[in-house]
Tab-separated table of C-alpha atoms in Angstrom:
chain	number	residue	atom	x	y	z
A	1	VAL	CA	18.766	138.875	-12.933
A	2	ALA	CA	16.714	140.683	-15.541
A	3	SER	CA	17.370	144.105	-16.960
A	4	ALA	CA	14.816	146.591	-18.263
A	5	ASP	CA	14.098	150.276	-18.596
A	6	VAL	CA	11.501	150.840	-15.870
A	7	ALA	CA	9.958	153.638	-17.935
A	8	ASN	CA	9.367	151.241	-20.858
A	9	ARG	CA	6.112	149.349	-20.333
A	10	ASP	CA	6.928	146.546	-22.805
A	11	GLU	CA	10.296	145.857	-21.190
A	12	MET	CA	8.797	145.889	-17.700
A	13	GLU	CA	5.947	143.567	-18.681
A	14	ARG	CA	8.564	141.151	-20.058
A	15	VAL	CA	10.555	141.272	-16.800
A	16	VAL	CA	7.433	140.793	-14.667
A	17	LYS	CA	6.361	137.846	-16.815
A	18	VAL	CA	9.788	136.197	-16.494
A	19	ALA	CA	9.795	136.786	-12.718
A	20	CYS	CA	6.312	135.306	-12.307
A	21	GLU	CA	7.214	132.258	-14.395
A	22	ARG	CA	10.325	131.662	-12.315
A	23	PHE	CA	9.161	132.616	-8.809
A	24	GLY	CA	5.368	132.691	-8.879
A	25	GLU	CA	3.106	135.516	-7.778
A	26	ILE	CA	4.689	138.864	-6.950
A	27	HIS	CA	3.703	140.182	-3.509
A	28	GLY	CA	5.694	143.397	-3.332
A	29	VAL	CA	7.463	145.951	-5.497
A	30	VAL	CA	10.468	148.057	-4.583
A	31	HIS	CA	11.107	150.839	-7.092
A	32	SER	CA	14.540	152.373	-6.773
A	33	GLY	CA	14.999	154.061	-10.144
A	34	ARG	CA	18.478	155.482	-10.342
A	35	SER	CA	18.819	158.945	-11.801
A	36	PRO	CA	21.987	160.783	-10.782
A	37	PRO	CA	21.441	164.553	-10.604
A	38	GLY	CA	23.574	167.333	-11.927
A	39	GLY	CA	23.520	170.628	-13.759
A	40	ILE	CA	22.162	174.059	-13.041
A	41	ILE	CA	18.629	174.834	-14.185
A	42	GLU	CA	19.676	177.673	-16.504
A	43	LEU	CA	21.697	175.228	-18.599
A	44	LYS	CA	19.390	172.211	-18.285
A	45	THR	CA	17.880	170.979	-21.545
A	46	LEU	CA	14.551	169.178	-21.752
A	47	GLU	CA	16.395	166.044	-22.866
A	48	ALA	CA	18.774	166.146	-19.903
A	49	ALA	CA	15.941	166.727	-17.434
A	50	SER	CA	13.918	163.916	-19.016
A	51	THR	CA	16.685	161.383	-18.354
A	52	ILE	CA	16.490	162.276	-14.660
A	53	LEU	CA	12.685	162.376	-14.491
A	54	ALA	CA	11.818	159.287	-16.576
A	55	PRO	CA	12.929	156.480	-14.221
A	56	LYS	CA	11.062	157.951	-11.277
A	57	LEU	CA	7.977	159.515	-12.921
A	58	GLN	CA	7.306	157.281	-15.905
A	59	GLY	CA	8.755	154.248	-14.149
A	60	THR	CA	6.396	154.685	-11.210
A	61	MET	CA	3.409	155.090	-13.517
A	62	VAL	CA	4.404	151.991	-15.531
A	63	LEU	CA	4.780	149.890	-12.380
A	64	ASP	CA	1.526	151.173	-10.920
A	65	ASP	CA	-0.302	150.353	-14.133
A	66	ILE	CA	1.233	146.877	-14.494
A	67	PHE	CA	0.332	145.993	-10.895
A	68	THR	CA	-3.065	147.724	-10.763
A	69	ASN	CA	-4.977	144.450	-10.470
A	70	ALA	CA	-2.293	142.530	-8.561
A	71	GLU	CA	-2.762	141.682	-4.892
A	72	LEU	CA	0.462	143.375	-3.798
A	73	ASP	CA	1.226	143.615	-0.097
A	74	PHE	CA	3.308	146.726	-0.703
A	75	MET	CA	4.912	149.090	-3.168
A	76	VAL	CA	7.976	150.903	-1.843
A	77	LEU	CA	9.271	153.918	-3.738
A	78	CYS	CA	12.866	154.898	-2.985
A	79	SER	CA	12.967	158.672	-2.833
A	80	SER	CA	15.620	161.048	-1.546
A	81	LEU	CA	15.863	163.692	1.149
A	82	ARG	CA	16.453	166.023	-1.794
A	83	ALA	CA	12.666	165.976	-2.268
A	84	THR	CA	12.387	167.965	0.951
A	85	LEU	CA	15.768	169.669	1.243
A	86	GLY	CA	16.553	170.371	-2.413
A	87	GLY	CA	20.127	170.823	-3.488
A	88	GLY	CA	22.236	172.908	-5.815
A	89	GLY	CA	22.071	171.761	-9.423
A	90	GLN	CA	19.389	169.196	-8.648
A	91	VAL	CA	16.059	170.736	-9.635
A	92	ASP	CA	14.998	167.787	-11.800
A	93	TYR	CA	16.173	165.218	-9.259
A	94	THR	CA	14.375	167.104	-6.488
A	95	ALA	CA	11.185	167.250	-8.563
A	96	ALA	CA	11.366	163.544	-9.433
A	97	ASN	CA	11.669	162.566	-5.785
A	98	ALA	CA	8.929	164.988	-4.713
A	99	PHE	CA	6.714	163.226	-7.268
A	100	LEU	CA	7.436	159.853	-5.613
A	101	ASP	CA	6.468	161.252	-2.223
A	102	ALA	CA	3.242	162.801	-3.525
A	103	PHE	CA	2.359	159.654	-5.468
A	104	ALA	CA	2.782	157.463	-2.379
A	105	GLN	CA	0.680	159.821	-0.259
A	106	SER	CA	-2.079	159.812	-2.850
A	107	LYS	CA	-2.082	156.026	-3.130
A	108	ALA	CA	-1.995	155.589	0.648
A	109	ARG	CA	-5.203	157.596	0.948
A	110	ASN	CA	-7.045	155.890	-1.870
A	111	GLU	CA	-6.009	152.227	-1.938
A	112	ARG	CA	-5.796	149.187	0.311
A	113	ARG	CA	-2.273	148.259	-0.656
A	114	LEU	CA	0.587	149.849	1.237
A	115	THR	CA	2.393	152.391	-0.911
A	116	VAL	CA	5.201	154.226	0.831
A	117	SER	CA	7.986	156.519	-0.279
A	118	ILE	CA	11.210	156.436	1.715
A	119	GLU	CA	13.289	159.615	1.558
A	120	TRP	CA	16.750	158.076	1.804
A	121	ASP	CA	19.825	160.086	2.715
A	122	THR	CA	23.335	159.299	1.435
A	123	TRP	CA	24.369	155.649	1.683
A	124	SER	CA	28.037	155.315	2.617
A	125	GLU	CA	28.847	151.881	1.194
A	126	THR	CA	26.854	151.616	-2.027
A	127	GLY	CA	24.756	153.613	-4.466
A	128	MET	CA	25.034	156.857	-6.384
A	129	SER	CA	27.006	158.750	-3.761
A	130	VAL	CA	29.708	156.091	-3.788
A	131	GLU	CA	29.703	155.316	-7.520
A	132	THR	CA	29.239	158.694	-9.227
A	133	ASN	CA	32.303	160.710	-10.200
A	134	VAL	CA	32.382	164.213	-8.744
A	135	PRO	CA	34.485	167.242	-9.714
A	136	SER	CA	37.698	167.671	-7.741
A	137	ASN	CA	36.257	170.627	-5.809
A	138	LEU	CA	33.516	168.346	-4.373
A	139	VAL	CA	35.663	165.357	-3.393
A	140	GLU	CA	36.126	166.529	0.199
A	141	GLN	CA	32.397	167.209	0.625
A	142	ARG	CA	31.611	163.733	-0.697
A	143	ARG	CA	34.101	162.208	1.735
A	144	LYS	CA	32.310	163.951	4.619
A	145	ASP	CA	28.904	162.862	3.332
A	146	LEU	CA	30.021	159.236	3.031
A	147	GLU	CA	31.561	159.327	6.505
A	148	THR	CA	28.169	160.088	8.043
A	149	GLY	CA	26.037	158.224	5.513
A	150	ILE	CA	23.744	155.248	6.035
A	151	ARG	CA	25.593	151.940	6.275
A	152	ASN	CA	24.102	149.002	4.358
A	153	ALA	CA	23.089	147.141	7.517
A	154	GLU	CA	21.417	150.283	8.870
A	155	GLY	CA	19.500	150.767	5.622
A	156	VAL	CA	18.267	147.186	5.671
A	157	GLU	CA	17.087	147.640	9.255
A	158	VAL	CA	15.280	150.891	8.419
A	159	PHE	CA	13.609	149.224	5.440
A	160	ARG	CA	12.530	146.254	7.566
A	161	ARG	CA	11.098	148.510	10.252
A	162	ILE	CA	9.138	150.588	7.760
A	163	LEU	CA	7.547	147.472	6.301
A	164	ASP	CA	6.899	145.990	9.761
A	165	CYS	CA	5.150	149.155	10.954
A	166	SER	CA	3.149	149.550	7.797
A	167	LEU	CA	1.839	146.075	7.065
């Protein structure tokens, strides 16, 4: 396990170097930058929005740059349905995920390597929806969301099918 800020090029180059030394050539990248949303736009500061945007925007650009000359089979960007549906108090999160979708579409048109953005919905067993604290008035809504969310095994199957259809 290696830890790095995906938006920090030096840290990511270090992690990629360590991974290549240990495992050999990298054939695929899955970018699932975590950036929990929250806060209404009227009260959002540039600093707060930047913490949400950086992992997805800068992180994607850093990864794309690092792997520009690599013979990757795929680059998968983990987006959210919020990119399409939006959500209250999530303007920066929505924008960050919309960027991932647009980036993948642009790359898909202009490059050989598969670049795809998956707009995930709520996962019921792991991830931000399970791990993030919510105000007491949203606990019941979260319970309902988790009840109908994607199970881990279902998510793995969806991921496998997307790669199978795309490669």
